[in-house]
Amino acid sequence: MKVFICIFASILGLTIGNPAGIGGGHGLIGGGAHGGGGLIGGGGHGQGYDERPDPFHFQYGVHDDKYYTDFSEVRSGDEAGNIKGEYHVHLPDGRIQHVIYHADGNYGGTIMEVKYDGEARHPDVVHHGGHGHGGGIGGGIGGGHGIVG
């Protein structure tokens, strides 16, 4: 019987209780006379949940000559949910990509400004014989894949 009462009370608390820290409520379930302290659930201190984000600021960078890695970022946000930041990345083609962005806390979208420094450089393409270009032993059919014509 005790097990049934515990299970019933748990299910009842899960179905009609508020998460801790939200609301407060009154009565036996999920509250009390002073916004908390009921028999089941409890939670809250009579205040609503503050949904505003905390302001923040961070930056980081990585530079590794061995693996040709070089990038960094700076980002900050305010209580309204607006986020501003910028980052740069050294691309494999030799250019540096700079991105400055602003995200609107009112879900108005993100605006990005992208710039590149330098000129893209690609390695010279070296063709090796024997791959469909008529190469191979005796100029065989299929470019030297073992079929002699």
PDB file of C-alpha atoms in Angstrom:
ATOM      1  CA  MET A   1       0.000   0.000   0.000  1.00  0.00           C
ATOM      2  CA  LYS A   2       2.874   2.388   0.828  1.00  0.00           C
ATOM      3  CA  VAL A   3       4.396   1.686  -2.587  1.00  0.00           C
ATOM      4  CA  PHE A   4       1.093   2.542  -4.296  1.00  0.00           C
ATOM      5  CA  ILE A   5       0.832   5.845  -2.389  1.00  0.00           C
ATOM      6  CA  CYS A   6       4.435   6.782  -3.287  1.00  0.00           C
ATOM      7  CA  ILE A   7       3.887   5.961  -6.960  1.00  0.00           C
ATOM      8  CA  PHE A   8       0.563   7.822  -7.024  1.00  0.00           C
ATOM      9  CA  ALA A   9       2.070  10.894  -5.350  1.00  0.00           C
ATOM     10  CA  SER A  10       5.042  10.867  -7.758  1.00  0.00           C
ATOM     11  CA  ILE A  11       2.830  10.614 -10.837  1.00  0.00           C
ATOM     12  CA  LEU A  12       0.514  13.318  -9.526  1.00  0.00           C
ATOM     13  CA  GLY A  13       3.472  15.611  -8.839  1.00  0.00           C
ATOM     14  CA  LEU A  14       4.925  15.035 -12.301  1.00  0.00           C
ATOM     15  CA  THR A  15       1.676  15.687 -14.116  1.00  0.00           C
ATOM     16  CA  ILE A  16       0.585  18.909 -12.425  1.00  0.00           C
ATOM     17  CA  GLY A  17       3.710  20.330 -10.780  1.00  0.00           C
ATOM     18  CA  ASN A  18       5.830  23.143 -12.186  1.00  0.00           C
ATOM     19  CA  PRO A  19       9.569  22.796 -12.615  1.00  0.00           C
ATOM     20  CA  ALA A  20      11.569  24.047  -9.654  1.00  0.00           C
ATOM     21  CA  GLY A  21      12.129  27.783  -9.701  1.00  0.00           C
ATOM     22  CA  ILE A  22       9.143  28.598 -11.899  1.00  0.00           C
ATOM     23  CA  GLY A  23       5.973  30.087 -10.527  1.00  0.00           C
ATOM     24  CA  GLY A  24       5.437  29.154  -6.932  1.00  0.00           C
ATOM     25  CA  GLY A  25       1.813  28.278  -6.662  1.00  0.00           C
ATOM     26  CA  HIS A  26      -0.286  27.546  -3.584  1.00  0.00           C
ATOM     27  CA  GLY A  27      -1.760  24.538  -1.949  1.00  0.00           C
ATOM     28  CA  LEU A  28      -0.500  21.066  -1.226  1.00  0.00           C
ATOM     29  CA  ILE A  29       1.083  20.315  -4.579  1.00  0.00           C
ATOM     30  CA  GLY A  30       3.812  22.485  -6.070  1.00  0.00           C
ATOM     31  CA  GLY A  31       3.717  25.354  -3.661  1.00  0.00           C
ATOM     32  CA  GLY A  32       2.618  26.695  -0.355  1.00  0.00           C
ATOM     33  CA  ALA A  33       1.386  29.880   1.169  1.00  0.00           C
ATOM     34  CA  HIS A  34       4.669  31.658   0.463  1.00  0.00           C
ATOM     35  CA  GLY A  35       5.524  30.382  -3.014  1.00  0.00           C
ATOM     36  CA  GLY A  36       7.105  27.087  -2.144  1.00  0.00           C
ATOM     37  CA  GLY A  37       7.216  24.465   0.545  1.00  0.00           C
ATOM     38  CA  GLY A  38       4.146  22.412  -0.374  1.00  0.00           C
ATOM     39  CA  LEU A  39       3.930  18.747   0.504  1.00  0.00           C
ATOM     40  CA  ILE A  40       4.778  17.606  -3.035  1.00  0.00           C
ATOM     41  CA  GLY A  41       6.922  19.420  -5.557  1.00  0.00           C
ATOM     42  CA  GLY A  42       7.758  22.713  -3.863  1.00  0.00           C
ATOM     43  CA  GLY A  43      10.086  24.863  -5.871  1.00  0.00           C
ATOM     44  CA  GLY A  44      10.337  28.528  -6.484  1.00  0.00           C
ATOM     45  CA  HIS A  45      10.498  31.413  -4.134  1.00  0.00           C
ATOM     46  CA  GLY A  46       7.402  33.184  -5.319  1.00  0.00           C
ATOM     47  CA  GLN A  47       9.242  34.677  -8.302  1.00  0.00           C
ATOM     48  CA  GLY A  48       8.984  33.917 -11.993  1.00  0.00           C
ATOM     49  CA  TYR A  49      11.864  32.454 -13.975  1.00  0.00           C
ATOM     50  CA  ASP A  50      14.204  35.094 -15.379  1.00  0.00           C
ATOM     51  CA  GLU A  51      14.567  34.234 -19.075  1.00  0.00           C
ATOM     52  CA  ARG A  52      17.056  36.992 -19.909  1.00  0.00           C
ATOM     53  CA  PRO A  53      20.458  35.634 -20.924  1.00  0.00           C
ATOM     54  CA  ASP A  54      23.501  36.502 -18.871  1.00  0.00           C
ATOM     55  CA  PRO A  55      25.994  38.865 -20.506  1.00  0.00           C
ATOM     56  CA  PHE A  56      29.213  37.146 -21.550  1.00  0.00           C
ATOM     57  CA  HIS A  57      32.516  37.706 -23.306  1.00  0.00           C
ATOM     58  CA  PHE A  58      35.138  35.225 -24.440  1.00  0.00           C
ATOM     59  CA  GLN A  59      37.982  34.880 -26.857  1.00  0.00           C
ATOM     60  CA  TYR A  60      40.300  32.110 -27.929  1.00  0.00           C
ATOM     61  CA  GLY A  61      42.873  31.354 -30.538  1.00  0.00           C
ATOM     62  CA  VAL A  62      44.845  28.428 -31.893  1.00  0.00           C
ATOM     63  CA  HIS A  63      48.164  28.629 -33.693  1.00  0.00           C
ATOM     64  CA  ASP A  64      50.001  25.422 -34.543  1.00  0.00           C
ATOM     65  CA  ASP A  65      52.825  25.524 -37.092  1.00  0.00           C
ATOM     66  CA  LYS A  66      53.131  21.747 -37.221  1.00  0.00           C
ATOM     67  CA  TYR A  67      49.555  21.240 -38.474  1.00  0.00           C
ATOM     68  CA  TYR A  68      49.206  24.624 -40.235  1.00  0.00           C
ATOM     69  CA  THR A  69      46.352  25.635 -37.965  1.00  0.00           C
ATOM     70  CA  ASP A  70      45.659  29.291 -37.220  1.00  0.00           C
ATOM     71  CA  PHE A  71      42.292  30.701 -36.145  1.00  0.00           C
ATOM     72  CA  SER A  72      40.764  32.847 -33.410  1.00  0.00           C
ATOM     73  CA  GLU A  73      37.415  34.190 -32.256  1.00  0.00           C
ATOM     74  CA  VAL A  74      36.086  36.952 -29.990  1.00  0.00           C
ATOM     75  CA  ARG A  75      32.401  36.920 -28.973  1.00  0.00           C
ATOM     76  CA  SER A  76      30.205  38.857 -26.538  1.00  0.00           C
ATOM     77  CA  GLY A  77      26.524  38.942 -25.675  1.00  0.00           C
ATOM     78  CA  ASP A  78      24.253  41.226 -23.666  1.00  0.00           C
ATOM     79  CA  GLU A  79      21.125  40.774 -21.514  1.00  0.00           C
ATOM     80  CA  ALA A  80      18.880  41.359 -24.530  1.00  0.00           C
ATOM     81  CA  GLY A  81      20.329  38.309 -26.292  1.00  0.00           C
ATOM     82  CA  ASN A  82      22.284  40.285 -28.884  1.00  0.00           C
ATOM     83  CA  ILE A  83      25.542  38.608 -29.865  1.00  0.00           C
ATOM     84  CA  LYS A  84      28.485  40.306 -31.569  1.00  0.00           C
ATOM     85  CA  GLY A  85      31.666  38.649 -32.626  1.00  0.00           C
ATOM     86  CA  GLU A  86      34.378  38.148 -35.143  1.00  0.00           C
ATOM     87  CA  TYR A  87      36.734  35.393 -36.141  1.00  0.00           C
ATOM     88  CA  HIS A  88      39.496  34.723 -38.606  1.00  0.00           C
ATOM     89  CA  VAL A  89      40.683  31.515 -40.212  1.00  0.00           C
ATOM     90  CA  HIS A  90      43.774  30.809 -42.307  1.00  0.00           C
ATOM     91  CA  LEU A  91      42.366  28.812 -45.234  1.00  0.00           C
ATOM     92  CA  PRO A  92      44.215  25.951 -46.966  1.00  0.00           C
ATOM     93  CA  ASP A  93      44.479  28.001 -50.176  1.00  0.00           C
ATOM     94  CA  GLY A  94      46.576  30.654 -48.422  1.00  0.00           C
ATOM     95  CA  ARG A  95      43.879  33.285 -47.849  1.00  0.00           C
ATOM     96  CA  ILE A  96      42.720  34.578 -44.479  1.00  0.00           C
ATOM     97  CA  GLN A  97      38.964  34.723 -43.960  1.00  0.00           C
ATOM     98  CA  HIS A  98      37.677  37.456 -41.625  1.00  0.00           C
ATOM     99  CA  VAL A  99      34.062  37.286 -40.440  1.00  0.00           C
ATOM    100  CA  ILE A 100      32.275  39.933 -38.357  1.00  0.00           C
ATOM    101  CA  TYR A 101      28.767  39.035 -37.219  1.00  0.00           C
ATOM    102  CA  HIS A 102      25.832  40.350 -35.218  1.00  0.00           C
ATOM    103  CA  ALA A 103      22.885  38.216 -34.089  1.00  0.00           C
ATOM    104  CA  ASP A 104      19.717  40.025 -33.017  1.00  0.00           C
ATOM    105  CA  GLY A 105      18.346  38.888 -29.645  1.00  0.00           C
ATOM    106  CA  ASN A 106      14.792  39.453 -30.896  1.00  0.00           C
ATOM    107  CA  TYR A 107      15.222  36.660 -33.449  1.00  0.00           C
ATOM    108  CA  GLY A 108      15.719  39.164 -36.248  1.00  0.00           C
ATOM    109  CA  GLY A 109      18.457  37.059 -37.762  1.00  0.00           C
ATOM    110  CA  THR A 110      22.206  37.140 -38.101  1.00  0.00           C
ATOM    111  CA  ILE A 111      24.146  39.569 -40.256  1.00  0.00           C
ATOM    112  CA  MET A 112      27.633  38.545 -41.348  1.00  0.00           C
ATOM    113  CA  GLU A 113      30.305  40.491 -43.144  1.00  0.00           C
ATOM    114  CA  VAL A 114      32.901  38.238 -44.766  1.00  0.00           C
ATOM    115  CA  LYS A 115      36.236  39.462 -46.186  1.00  0.00           C
ATOM    116  CA  TYR A 116      39.307  37.706 -47.525  1.00  0.00           C
ATOM    117  CA  ASP A 117      42.939  38.782 -47.390  1.00  0.00           C
ATOM    118  CA  GLY A 118      45.428  37.422 -49.867  1.00  0.00           C
ATOM    119  CA  GLU A 119      45.040  35.505 -53.088  1.00  0.00           C
ATOM    120  CA  ALA A 120      44.030  31.873 -53.396  1.00  0.00           C
ATOM    121  CA  ARG A 121      46.915  29.637 -54.396  1.00  0.00           C
ATOM    122  CA  HIS A 122      46.345  26.073 -55.496  1.00  0.00           C
ATOM    123  CA  PRO A 123      49.101  23.522 -56.039  1.00  0.00           C
ATOM    124  CA  ASP A 124      49.979  22.596 -59.598  1.00  0.00           C
ATOM    125  CA  VAL A 125      48.124  19.489 -60.765  1.00  0.00           C
ATOM    126  CA  VAL A 126      50.517  16.727 -61.727  1.00  0.00           C
ATOM    127  CA  HIS A 127      49.073  14.046 -64.011  1.00  0.00           C
ATOM    128  CA  HIS A 128      50.536  10.602 -63.713  1.00  0.00           C
ATOM    129  CA  GLY A 129      50.278   8.205 -66.639  1.00  0.00           C
ATOM    130  CA  GLY A 130      48.138   5.105 -66.528  1.00  0.00           C
ATOM    131  CA  HIS A 131      44.792   6.446 -65.416  1.00  0.00           C
ATOM    132  CA  GLY A 132      42.609   6.521 -68.493  1.00  0.00           C
ATOM    133  CA  HIS A 133      44.972   8.604 -70.604  1.00  0.00           C
ATOM    134  CA  GLY A 134      46.344   5.896 -72.881  1.00  0.00           C
ATOM    135  CA  GLY A 135      49.424   5.317 -70.735  1.00  0.00           C
ATOM    136  CA  GLY A 136      50.612   2.061 -69.266  1.00  0.00           C
ATOM    137  CA  ILE A 137      52.610  -0.756 -70.752  1.00  0.00           C
ATOM    138  CA  GLY A 138      52.364  -0.707 -74.546  1.00  0.00           C
ATOM    139  CA  GLY A 139      49.671   2.017 -74.457  1.00  0.00           C
ATOM    140  CA  GLY A 140      47.058  -0.594 -73.647  1.00  0.00           C
ATOM    141  CA  ILE A 141      43.316  -0.160 -73.657  1.00  0.00           C
ATOM    142  CA  GLY A 142      41.889   1.428 -70.552  1.00  0.00           C
ATOM    143  CA  GLY A 143      44.965   3.424 -69.709  1.00  0.00           C
ATOM    144  CA  GLY A 144      47.256   0.726 -68.423  1.00  0.00           C
ATOM    145  CA  HIS A 145      44.989  -1.130 -66.035  1.00  0.00           C
ATOM    146  CA  GLY A 146      46.326  -4.535 -67.032  1.00  0.00           C
ATOM    147  CA  ILE A 147      44.474  -4.901 -70.347  1.00  0.00           C
ATOM    148  CA  VAL A 148      46.803  -5.114 -73.318  1.00  0.00           C
ATOM    149  CA  GLY A 149      45.340  -4.225 -76.715  1.00  0.00           C
TER     150      GLY A 149
END
